[in-house]
mmCIF file of C-alpha atoms in Angstrom:
data_model
loop_
_atom_site.group_PDB
_atom_site.id
_atom_site.type_symbol
_atom_site.label_atom_id
_atom_site.label_comp_id
_atom_site.label_asym_id
_atom_site.label_seq_id
_atom_site.Cartn_x
_atom_site.Cartn_y
_atom_site.Cartn_z
ATOM 1 C CA MET B 19 6.388 4.282 -13.755
ATOM 2 C CA LYS B 20 6.147 3.838 -9.997
ATOM 3 C CA GLN B 21 3.544 1.301 -8.942
ATOM 4 C CA ILE B 22 1.217 2.036 -6.054
ATOM 5 C CA PRO B 23 0.960 -0.960 -3.717
ATOM 6 C CA PHE B 24 -2.431 -2.587 -3.317
ATOM 7 C CA SER B 25 -3.959 -2.299 0.113
ATOM 8 C CA PRO B 26 -7.148 -4.140 1.019
ATOM 9 C CA PRO B 27 -9.950 -1.992 2.448
ATOM 10 C CA HIS B 28 -10.412 -1.796 6.201
ATOM 11 C CA ILE B 29 -14.008 -2.933 6.769
ATOM 12 C CA ASP B 30 -14.739 -3.691 10.399
ATOM 13 C CA GLU B 31 -17.979 -4.564 12.197
ATOM 14 C CA ASP B 32 -18.782 -0.882 12.835
ATOM 15 C CA ILE B 33 -18.676 -0.101 9.120
ATOM 16 C CA ILE B 34 -20.769 -3.165 8.290
ATOM 17 C CA ALA B 35 -23.344 -2.091 10.893
ATOM 18 C CA LEU B 36 -23.531 1.432 9.441
ATOM 19 C CA VAL B 37 -23.984 0.143 5.889
ATOM 20 C CA SER B 38 -26.616 -2.315 7.082
ATOM 21 C CA GLU B 39 -28.457 0.505 8.874
ATOM 22 C CA VAL B 40 -28.574 2.565 5.681
ATOM 23 C CA LEU B 41 -29.714 -0.384 3.555
ATOM 24 C CA HIS B 42 -32.485 -1.242 5.999
ATOM 25 C CA SER B 43 -33.624 2.397 6.144
ATOM 26 C CA GLY B 44 -34.594 2.415 2.472
ATOM 27 C CA TRP B 45 -32.680 5.679 1.978
ATOM 28 C CA ILE B 46 -29.648 4.714 -0.079
ATOM 29 C CA THR B 47 -28.798 7.871 -2.028
ATOM 30 C CA THR B 48 -30.849 10.786 -0.692
ATOM 31 C CA GLY B 49 -31.463 10.020 2.961
ATOM 32 C CA PRO B 50 -30.253 11.456 6.244
ATOM 33 C CA LYS B 51 -26.858 9.714 6.113
ATOM 34 C CA THR B 52 -26.189 11.330 2.727
ATOM 35 C CA LYS B 53 -27.092 14.739 4.151
ATOM 36 C CA GLU B 54 -24.798 14.096 7.122
ATOM 37 C CA PHE B 55 -21.945 13.078 4.798
ATOM 38 C CA GLU B 56 -22.448 16.146 2.597
ATOM 39 C CA SER B 57 -22.421 18.421 5.636
ATOM 40 C CA GLN B 58 -19.237 16.870 7.003
ATOM 41 C CA LEU B 59 -17.557 17.046 3.594
ATOM 42 C CA THR B 60 -18.502 20.718 3.284
ATOM 43 C CA ASN B 61 -17.063 21.458 6.718
ATOM 44 C CA PHE B 62 -13.882 19.562 5.858
ATOM 45 C CA SER B 63 -13.314 21.152 2.462
ATOM 46 C CA GLY B 64 -14.456 24.648 3.378
#
């Protein structure tokens, strides 16, 4: 079986700031960032 090499995640300051923004908003699972993600995913996947 071929092994897939481990690659650490790329988490830069921009990503940390976005996550912090969501956590401070109080909207973790159903807020505006979730709606934005769902919309972008829909556009991407058709």
